[in-house]
PDB file of C-alpha atoms in Angstrom:
ATOM      1  CA  MET A   1       0.000   0.000   0.000  1.00 77.00           C
ATOM      2  CA  LYS A   2       1.350   3.400  -0.985  1.00 86.00           C
ATOM      3  CA  VAL A   3       0.213   6.722   0.479  1.00 89.00           C
ATOM      4  CA  THR A   4       1.446  10.274   0.063  1.00 94.00           C
ATOM      5  CA  ILE A   5       3.542  11.924   2.745  1.00 95.00           C
ATOM      6  CA  GLU A   6       0.882  14.610   3.140  1.00 95.00           C
ATOM      7  CA  TYR A   7      -1.848  12.009   3.701  1.00 96.00           C
ATOM      8  CA  MET A   8       0.231  10.136   6.280  1.00 95.00           C
ATOM      9  CA  LEU A   9       1.145  13.284   8.202  1.00 96.00           C
ATOM     10  CA  ASN A  10      -2.453  14.527   8.228  1.00 97.00           C
ATOM     11  CA  LEU A  11      -3.797  11.149   9.358  1.00 97.00           C
ATOM     12  CA  ALA A  12      -1.220  10.700  12.121  1.00 97.00           C
ATOM     13  CA  THR A  13      -1.640  14.283  13.315  1.00 98.00           C
ATOM     14  CA  SER A  14      -5.431  13.871  13.505  1.00 98.00           C
ATOM     15  CA  LEU A  15      -5.091  10.623  15.483  1.00 98.00           C
ATOM     16  CA  MET A  16      -2.827  12.261  18.065  1.00 98.00           C
ATOM     17  CA  MET A  17      -4.917  15.421  18.352  1.00 98.00           C
ATOM     18  CA  GLU A  18      -7.968  13.248  19.063  1.00 98.00           C
ATOM     19  CA  ARG A  19      -6.004  11.808  21.982  1.00 97.00           C
ATOM     20  CA  GLY A  20      -5.001  15.065  23.630  1.00 97.00           C
ATOM     21  CA  LEU A  21      -2.019  16.592  21.827  1.00 98.00           C
ATOM     22  CA  SER A  22      -2.156  20.081  20.382  1.00 98.00           C
ATOM     23  CA  GLU A  23      -1.776  20.437  16.625  1.00 98.00           C
ATOM     24  CA  GLU A  24       1.749  21.805  17.096  1.00 97.00           C
ATOM     25  CA  GLU A  25       2.751  18.890  19.338  1.00 98.00           C
ATOM     26  CA  ALA A  26       1.232  16.280  17.033  1.00 98.00           C
ATOM     27  CA  LYS A  27       3.025  17.747  14.019  1.00 97.00           C
ATOM     28  CA  MET A  28       6.279  17.783  15.991  1.00 96.00           C
ATOM     29  CA  VAL A  29       5.956  14.053  16.719  1.00 98.00           C
ATOM     30  CA  ASN A  30       5.006  13.098  13.183  1.00 97.00           C
ATOM     31  CA  GLU A  31       7.643  15.206  11.464  1.00 96.00           C
ATOM     32  CA  HIS A  32      10.198  13.321  13.570  1.00 97.00           C
ATOM     33  CA  LEU A  33       8.670   9.975  12.533  1.00 98.00           C
ATOM     34  CA  LEU A  34       8.707  11.082   8.904  1.00 97.00           C
ATOM     35  CA  GLU A  35      12.363  12.072   9.116  1.00 96.00           C
ATOM     36  CA  ALA A  36      13.130   8.611  10.510  1.00 97.00           C
ATOM     37  CA  GLU A  37      11.343   7.024   7.541  1.00 96.00           C
ATOM     38  CA  LEU A  38      13.133   9.218   5.010  1.00 94.00           C
ATOM     39  CA  SER A  39      16.474   8.570   6.737  1.00 94.00           C
ATOM     40  CA  GLY A  40      16.147   4.827   6.265  1.00 95.00           C
ATOM     41  CA  LYS A  41      15.152   4.051   9.883  1.00 96.00           C
ATOM     42  CA  PRO A  42      11.595   2.646   9.614  1.00 96.00           C
ATOM     43  CA  SER A  43      12.154   1.030  13.022  1.00 97.00           C
ATOM     44  CA  HIS A  44      11.805   4.556  14.462  1.00 97.00           C
ATOM     45  CA  GLY A  45       9.181   5.770  11.997  1.00 97.00           C
ATOM     46  CA  PHE A  46       5.441   5.473  11.445  1.00 96.00           C
ATOM     47  CA  MET A  47       5.286   1.946  12.868  1.00 96.00           C
ATOM     48  CA  ARG A  48       5.453   3.733  16.247  1.00 97.00           C
ATOM     49  CA  ILE A  49       2.097   5.487  15.774  1.00 97.00           C
ATOM     50  CA  PRO A  50      -0.149   2.765  17.306  1.00 97.00           C
ATOM     51  CA  ARG A  51       2.009   2.600  20.446  1.00 96.00           C
ATOM     52  CA  ILE A  52       2.083   6.396  20.755  1.00 98.00           C
ATOM     53  CA  CYS A  53      -1.704   6.565  20.434  1.00 98.00           C
ATOM     54  CA  GLU A  54      -2.176   3.761  22.966  1.00 97.00           C
ATOM     55  CA  ARG A  55      -0.021   5.611  25.467  1.00 97.00           C
ATOM     56  CA  LEU A  56      -1.858   8.891  24.901  1.00 97.00           C
ATOM     57  CA  GLU A  57      -5.156   7.110  25.606  1.00 97.00           C
ATOM     58  CA  SER A  58      -3.846   5.548  28.824  1.00 96.00           C
ATOM     59  CA  MET A  59      -2.141   8.636  30.266  1.00 95.00           C
ATOM     60  CA  LYS A  60      -3.485  11.803  31.842  1.00 96.00           C
ATOM     61  CA  LEU A  61      -1.589  14.512  29.982  1.00 97.00           C
ATOM     62  CA  GLY A  62      -0.326  17.607  31.788  1.00 97.00           C
ATOM     63  CA  GLU A  63       1.818  20.582  30.925  1.00 97.00           C
ATOM     64  CA  ILE A  64       5.601  20.477  30.528  1.00 98.00           C
ATOM     65  CA  THR A  65       7.015  22.303  33.557  1.00 98.00           C
ATOM     66  CA  ILE A  66      10.434  23.097  35.019  1.00 98.00           C
ATOM     67  CA  THR A  67      10.761  21.518  38.476  1.00 97.00           C
ATOM     68  CA  ARG A  68      14.357  22.531  39.254  1.00 97.00           C
ATOM     69  CA  GLU A  69      16.482  25.191  37.652  1.00 98.00           C
ATOM     70  CA  SER A  70      19.749  27.110  37.877  1.00 98.00           C
ATOM     71  CA  ALA A  71      21.446  29.494  35.484  1.00 98.00           C
ATOM     72  CA  VAL A  72      23.006  26.581  33.592  1.00 98.00           C
ATOM     73  CA  SER A  73      20.726  23.630  34.348  1.00 98.00           C
ATOM     74  CA  ALA A  74      17.111  22.494  34.501  1.00 98.00           C
ATOM     75  CA  VAL A  75      15.010  19.428  35.192  1.00 98.00           C
ATOM     76  CA  ILE A  76      11.641  19.286  33.455  1.00 98.00           C
ATOM     77  CA  ASP A  77       8.497  17.288  34.151  1.00 98.00           C
ATOM     78  CA  GLY A  78       7.195  16.107  30.786  1.00 98.00           C
ATOM     79  CA  GLY A  79       3.578  15.877  31.924  1.00 98.00           C
ATOM     80  CA  ASN A  80       3.300  12.412  30.349  1.00 97.00           C
ATOM     81  CA  LYS A  81       3.587  13.916  26.872  1.00 98.00           C
ATOM     82  CA  PRO A  82       5.482  12.033  24.141  1.00 98.00           C
ATOM     83  CA  GLY A  83       9.253  12.074  24.451  1.00 98.00           C
ATOM     84  CA  PHE A  84       9.616  13.804  21.084  1.00 98.00           C
ATOM     85  CA  VAL A  85       7.792  16.870  22.438  1.00 98.00           C
ATOM     86  CA  VAL A  86       9.588  16.849  25.791  1.00 98.00           C
ATOM     87  CA  ALA A  87      13.031  16.390  24.212  1.00 98.00           C
ATOM     88  CA  TYR A  88      12.394  19.304  21.858  1.00 98.00           C
ATOM     89  CA  LYS A  89      11.425  21.499  24.832  1.00 98.00           C
ATOM     90  CA  ALA A  90      14.543  20.366  26.720  1.00 98.00           C
ATOM     91  CA  MET A  91      16.641  21.222  23.673  1.00 98.00           C
ATOM     92  CA  GLN A  92      15.137  24.724  23.514  1.00 98.00           C
ATOM     93  CA  ILE A  93      15.871  25.349  27.199  1.00 98.00           C
ATOM     94  CA  ALA A  94      19.414  23.991  26.887  1.00 98.00           C
ATOM     95  CA  VAL A  95      20.207  26.174  23.867  1.00 98.00           C
ATOM     96  CA  GLU A  96      18.826  29.338  25.480  1.00 98.00           C
ATOM     97  CA  LYS A  97      20.883  28.769  28.630  1.00 98.00           C
ATOM     98  CA  ALA A  98      23.995  27.954  26.607  1.00 98.00           C
ATOM     99  CA  LYS A  99      23.599  31.154  24.579  1.00 98.00           C
ATOM    100  CA  GLU A 100      23.811  33.148  27.794  1.00 98.00           C
ATOM    101  CA  HIS A 101      26.229  31.085  29.890  1.00 98.00           C
ATOM    102  CA  HIS A 102      28.170  29.099  27.214  1.00 97.00           C
ATOM    103  CA  LEU A 103      27.072  25.710  28.608  1.00 97.00           C
ATOM    104  CA  SER A 104      24.002  23.997  30.020  1.00 98.00           C
ATOM    105  CA  VAL A 105      22.632  20.664  31.235  1.00 98.00           C
ATOM    106  CA  VAL A 106      18.923  19.763  30.970  1.00 98.00           C
ATOM    107  CA  GLY A 107      17.154  16.533  31.894  1.00 98.00           C
ATOM    108  CA  GLY A 108      13.557  15.374  31.913  1.00 97.00           C
ATOM    109  CA  PHE A 109      11.186  12.794  33.371  1.00 97.00           C
ATOM    110  CA  ASN A 110       7.516  11.786  33.118  1.00 97.00           C
ATOM    111  CA  THR A 111       7.737  11.026  29.409  1.00 97.00           C
ATOM    112  CA  ASP A 112       8.704   8.180  27.079  1.00 96.00           C
ATOM    113  CA  ASN A 113      10.509   7.378  23.816  1.00 95.00           C
ATOM    114  CA  VAL A 114      12.328  10.386  22.321  1.00 97.00           C
ATOM    115  CA  GLY A 115      12.959   8.751  18.953  1.00 97.00           C
ATOM    116  CA  ILE A 116      16.320   9.112  17.214  1.00 97.00           C
ATOM    117  CA  VAL A 117      18.469  11.194  19.562  1.00 97.00           C
ATOM    118  CA  GLY A 118      20.837  12.166  16.767  1.00 97.00           C
ATOM    119  CA  PHE A 119      18.114  14.328  15.213  1.00 96.00           C
ATOM    120  CA  TYR A 120      18.184  16.680  18.215  1.00 97.00           C
ATOM    121  CA  LEU A 121      21.967  16.759  18.179  1.00 97.00           C
ATOM    122  CA  ARG A 122      22.010  17.693  14.506  1.00 97.00           C
ATOM    123  CA  ALA A 123      19.720  20.632  15.309  1.00 97.00           C
ATOM    124  CA  ILE A 124      21.894  21.723  18.241  1.00 98.00           C
ATOM    125  CA  ALA A 125      25.089  21.491  16.196  1.00 98.00           C
ATOM    126  CA  SER A 126      23.444  23.433  13.364  1.00 97.00           C
ATOM    127  CA  MET A 127      22.972  26.276  15.863  1.00 97.00           C
ATOM    128  CA  GLY A 128      26.705  26.284  16.584  1.00 97.00           C
ATOM    129  CA  PHE A 129      26.795  24.275  19.803  1.00 98.00           C
ATOM    130  CA  ILE A 130      28.380  20.956  20.735  1.00 98.00           C
ATOM    131  CA  GLY A 131      25.677  18.674  22.120  1.00 98.00           C
ATOM    132  CA  ILE A 132      25.655  15.398  24.048  1.00 98.00           C
ATOM    133  CA  MET A 133      22.436  13.491  24.707  1.00 98.00           C
ATOM    134  CA  THR A 134      21.347  10.186  26.163  1.00 98.00           C
ATOM    135  CA  ALA A 135      18.060   8.599  27.230  1.00 97.00           C
ATOM    136  CA  ASN A 136      17.063   5.572  29.262  1.00 96.00           C
ATOM    137  CA  SER A 137      14.510   2.967  28.262  1.00 95.00           C
ATOM    138  CA  PRO A 138      12.864  -0.239  29.539  1.00 95.00           C
ATOM    139  CA  ALA A 139      15.312  -2.989  30.463  1.00 96.00           C
ATOM    140  CA  LYS A 140      16.581  -4.971  27.474  1.00 97.00           C
ATOM    141  CA  ILE A 141      20.368  -5.360  28.034  1.00 98.00           C
ATOM    142  CA  PRO A 142      21.738  -7.904  30.541  1.00 97.00           C
ATOM    143  CA  PRO A 143      24.858  -7.238  32.632  1.00 97.00           C
ATOM    144  CA  TRP A 144      28.075  -8.656  31.209  1.00 96.00           C
ATOM    145  CA  GLY A 145      27.948 -12.421  31.649  1.00 93.00           C
ATOM    146  CA  GLY A 146      24.231 -12.421  32.482  1.00 95.00           C
ATOM    147  CA  VAL A 147      21.025 -13.115  30.565  1.00 95.00           C
ATOM    148  CA  GLU A 148      18.328 -11.194  32.465  1.00 95.00           C
ATOM    149  CA  PRO A 149      17.709  -7.671  31.086  1.00 96.00           C
ATOM    150  CA  VAL A 150      18.615  -4.913  33.531  1.00 96.00           C
ATOM    151  CA  MET A 151      19.622  -1.836  31.494  1.00 97.00           C
ATOM    152  CA  GLY A 152      17.840  -0.181  28.609  1.00 97.00           C
ATOM    153  CA  THR A 153      19.210  -0.001  25.062  1.00 98.00           C
ATOM    154  CA  ASN A 154      20.317   3.478  26.123  1.00 98.00           C
ATOM    155  CA  PRO A 155      21.624   5.598  23.239  1.00 98.00           C
ATOM    156  CA  LEU A 156      24.490   8.063  23.208  1.00 98.00           C
ATOM    157  CA  ALA A 157      24.645  10.885  20.675  1.00 98.00           C
ATOM    158  CA  ILE A 158      27.176  13.677  20.160  1.00 98.00           C
ATOM    159  CA  GLY A 159      26.811  16.513  17.675  1.00 98.00           C
ATOM    160  CA  ILE A 160      29.637  18.855  16.684  1.00 98.00           C
ATOM    161  CA  PRO A 161      29.261  21.875  14.378  1.00 98.00           C
ATOM    162  CA  THR A 162      31.540  22.348  11.382  1.00 98.00           C
ATOM    163  CA  ARG A 163      31.777  24.851   8.554  1.00 95.00           C
ATOM    164  CA  ASN A 164      29.445  22.616   6.562  1.00 94.00           C
ATOM    165  CA  GLU A 165      27.245  19.754   7.787  1.00 95.00           C
ATOM    166  CA  PRO A 166      27.457  18.865  11.522  1.00 97.00           C
ATOM    167  CA  ILE A 167      29.289  15.724  12.600  1.00 98.00           C
ATOM    168  CA  VAL A 168      26.790  13.534  14.463  1.00 98.00           C
ATOM    169  CA  LEU A 169      27.501  10.248  16.253  1.00 98.00           C
ATOM    170  CA  ASP A 170      24.417   8.345  17.415  1.00 98.00           C
ATOM    171  CA  PHE A 171      24.278   4.718  18.559  1.00 98.00           C
ATOM    172  CA  ALA A 172      22.420   2.449  20.964  1.00 98.00           C
ATOM    173  CA  SER A 173      24.400   0.619  23.637  1.00 98.00           C
ATOM    174  CA  SER A 174      22.830  -2.631  22.394  1.00 98.00           C
ATOM    175  CA  LYS A 175      23.863  -4.544  19.270  1.00 98.00           C
ATOM    176  CA  VAL A 176      20.543  -3.594  17.648  1.00 98.00           C
ATOM    177  CA  THR A 177      17.819  -1.265  18.864  1.00 97.00           C
ATOM    178  CA  PHE A 178      14.576  -2.573  20.285  1.00 97.00           C
ATOM    179  CA  GLY A 179      12.897  -0.864  17.337  1.00 97.00           C
ATOM    180  CA  ASP A 180      14.983  -3.057  15.008  1.00 97.00           C
ATOM    181  CA  VAL A 181      13.733  -6.088  16.937  1.00 98.00           C
ATOM    182  CA  LEU A 182      10.099  -4.981  16.658  1.00 96.00           C
ATOM    183  CA  LEU A 183      10.477  -4.346  12.928  1.00 97.00           C
ATOM    184  CA  GLY A 184      12.326  -7.638  12.433  1.00 97.00           C
ATOM    185  CA  ALA A 185       9.538  -9.543  14.190  1.00 97.00           C
ATOM    186  CA  LYS A 186       6.948  -7.827  11.999  1.00 95.00           C
ATOM    187  CA  LEU A 187       8.821  -8.677   8.794  1.00 96.00           C
ATOM    188  CA  GLY A 188       9.753 -12.231   9.823  1.00 96.00           C
ATOM    189  CA  LYS A 189      13.468 -11.438   9.793  1.00 97.00           C
ATOM    190  CA  GLN A 190      16.111 -13.612  11.468  1.00 98.00           C
ATOM    191  CA  PHE A 191      19.080 -11.954  13.205  1.00 98.00           C
ATOM    192  CA  GLU A 192      22.680 -13.113  13.356  1.00 97.00           C
ATOM    193  CA  GLU A 193      23.714 -15.286  16.272  1.00 97.00           C
ATOM    194  CA  GLY A 194      25.057 -13.514  19.340  1.00 97.00           C
ATOM    195  CA  ILE A 195      22.629 -10.584  19.231  1.00 98.00           C
ATOM    196  CA  LEU A 196      19.436 -11.811  20.923  1.00 98.00           C
ATOM    197  CA  ILE A 197      18.588 -13.857  24.031  1.00 98.00           C
ATOM    198  CA  ASP A 198      15.202 -15.554  24.535  1.00 97.00           C
ATOM    199  CA  GLN A 199      13.112 -15.564  27.725  1.00 94.00           C
ATOM    200  CA  ASP A 200      14.874 -18.739  28.913  1.00 95.00           C
ATOM    201  CA  GLY A 201      18.301 -17.090  28.680  1.00 95.00           C
ATOM    202  CA  LYS A 202      19.314 -18.978  25.554  1.00 97.00           C
ATOM    203  CA  PRO A 203      20.734 -17.450  22.344  1.00 97.00           C
ATOM    204  CA  THR A 204      18.148 -16.976  19.599  1.00 98.00           C
ATOM    205  CA  THR A 205      18.000 -15.528  16.109  1.00 98.00           C
ATOM    206  CA  ASP A 206      14.228 -14.998  16.209  1.00 98.00           C
ATOM    207  CA  PRO A 207      13.198 -11.424  17.182  1.00 98.00           C
ATOM    208  CA  ARG A 208       9.738 -12.691  18.160  1.00 97.00           C
ATOM    209  CA  GLU A 209      11.424 -14.169  21.252  1.00 97.00           C
ATOM    210  CA  VAL A 210      12.298 -10.650  22.467  1.00 97.00           C
ATOM    211  CA  ARG A 211       9.251  -8.650  23.495  1.00 93.00           C
ATOM    212  CA  SER A 212       8.108  -5.904  25.848  1.00 90.00           C
ATOM    213  CA  GLY A 213       7.726  -6.525  29.564  1.00 88.00           C
ATOM    214  CA  GLY A 214      11.236  -7.839  30.198  1.00 87.00           C
ATOM    215  CA  ILE A 215      10.792 -10.886  27.930  1.00 93.00           C
ATOM    216  CA  GLY A 216      14.065 -11.750  26.226  1.00 97.00           C
ATOM    217  CA  ALA A 217      17.108  -9.507  25.903  1.00 98.00           C
ATOM    218  CA  ILE A 218      19.546  -7.874  23.480  1.00 98.00           C
ATOM    219  CA  ASN A 219      23.290  -8.155  24.021  1.00 98.00           C
ATOM    220  CA  ALA A 220      25.323  -4.979  24.527  1.00 98.00           C
ATOM    221  CA  ILE A 221      27.788  -3.696  21.955  1.00 98.00           C
ATOM    222  CA  ALA A 222      31.461  -4.459  22.605  1.00 97.00           C
ATOM    223  CA  GLY A 223      30.871  -6.962  25.392  1.00 96.00           C
ATOM    224  CA  HIS A 224      31.669  -5.721  28.896  1.00 97.00           C
ATOM    225  CA  LYS A 225      32.434  -2.223  27.594  1.00 98.00           C
ATOM    226  CA  GLY A 226      28.970  -1.796  26.097  1.00 98.00           C
ATOM    227  CA  ALA A 227      27.277  -3.209  29.197  1.00 98.00           C
ATOM    228  CA  GLY A 228      29.234  -0.750  31.331  1.00 98.00           C
ATOM    229  CA  LEU A 229      28.290   2.121  29.032  1.00 98.00           C
ATOM    230  CA  ALA A 230      24.612   1.135  29.184  1.00 98.00           C
ATOM    231  CA  LEU A 231      24.756   1.147  32.994  1.00 98.00           C
ATOM    232  CA  MET A 232      26.359   4.600  33.190  1.00 98.00           C
ATOM    233  CA  LEU A 233      23.865   6.055  30.706  1.00 98.00           C
ATOM    234  CA  GLU A 234      21.031   4.457  32.689  1.00 97.00           C
ATOM    235  CA  ILE A 235      22.155   6.371  35.775  1.00 97.00           C
ATOM    236  CA  LEU A 236      22.626   9.676  33.960  1.00 97.00           C
ATOM    237  CA  ALA A 237      19.244   9.544  32.187  1.00 97.00           C
ATOM    238  CA  GLY A 238      17.382   7.892  35.068  1.00 95.00           C
ATOM    239  CA  PRO A 239      18.055   8.520  38.787  1.00 94.00           C
ATOM    240  CA  LEU A 240      19.972  11.749  38.124  1.00 95.00           C
ATOM    241  CA  VAL A 241      16.845  13.411  36.700  1.00 94.00           C
ATOM    242  CA  ASN A 242      14.203  11.377  38.559  1.00 89.00           C
ATOM    243  CA  ALA A 243      13.265   9.421  35.440  1.00 89.00           C
ATOM    244  CA  LYS A 244      12.189   5.791  35.261  1.00 78.00           C
ATOM    245  CA  GLY A 245      13.275   3.326  32.586  1.00 64.00           C
TER     246      GLY A 245
END
């Protein structure tokens, strides 16, 4: 089935507005999903719409508010709004503080998936700033030598401005993202050995064995180094800013 970009954006925006988002917020979410699709990352694209709508229906949405603040830092309560919206607001606050004080640190909680973190870093670098961003997520990576998921597939992204296009590094701390697993399960894809672990702690190549709710796991990149990185990012994006995985 083929649809136009305009049709897809209008449909998705309408669905999210019906569930409590403003038109501006809904467009913000769906433009991010579209960019993921056009960037060759369908795992982070429009396949996310049903889950986003389900969450909007199950949550009582509030306003995005600053709960703690200093001249160079802030912690924001996302009001249960989608992570795309909250991350964009955090980016705005961080840039404004950095313009005045040359650096800033902003974190958020009470939200969910922020999408592809490199997109925000590209925007920050395009404004002339160096940016570093991470996010936590539900447990999917086991500790080194273990099989039970403890850490999220927590990404790390760094954006650096140049005279031309920004340099952006963006990767998950797992061998594949959970979005890749969801897409692989949908398409009937098999993964290489050594990437996935089933609910019994055994290696598997079938992404259907790795699901939400702590069922199955994804191995970290680079063995013990990746597991250690995932743990540190979990702390920075979780307890430090009062956020849950």
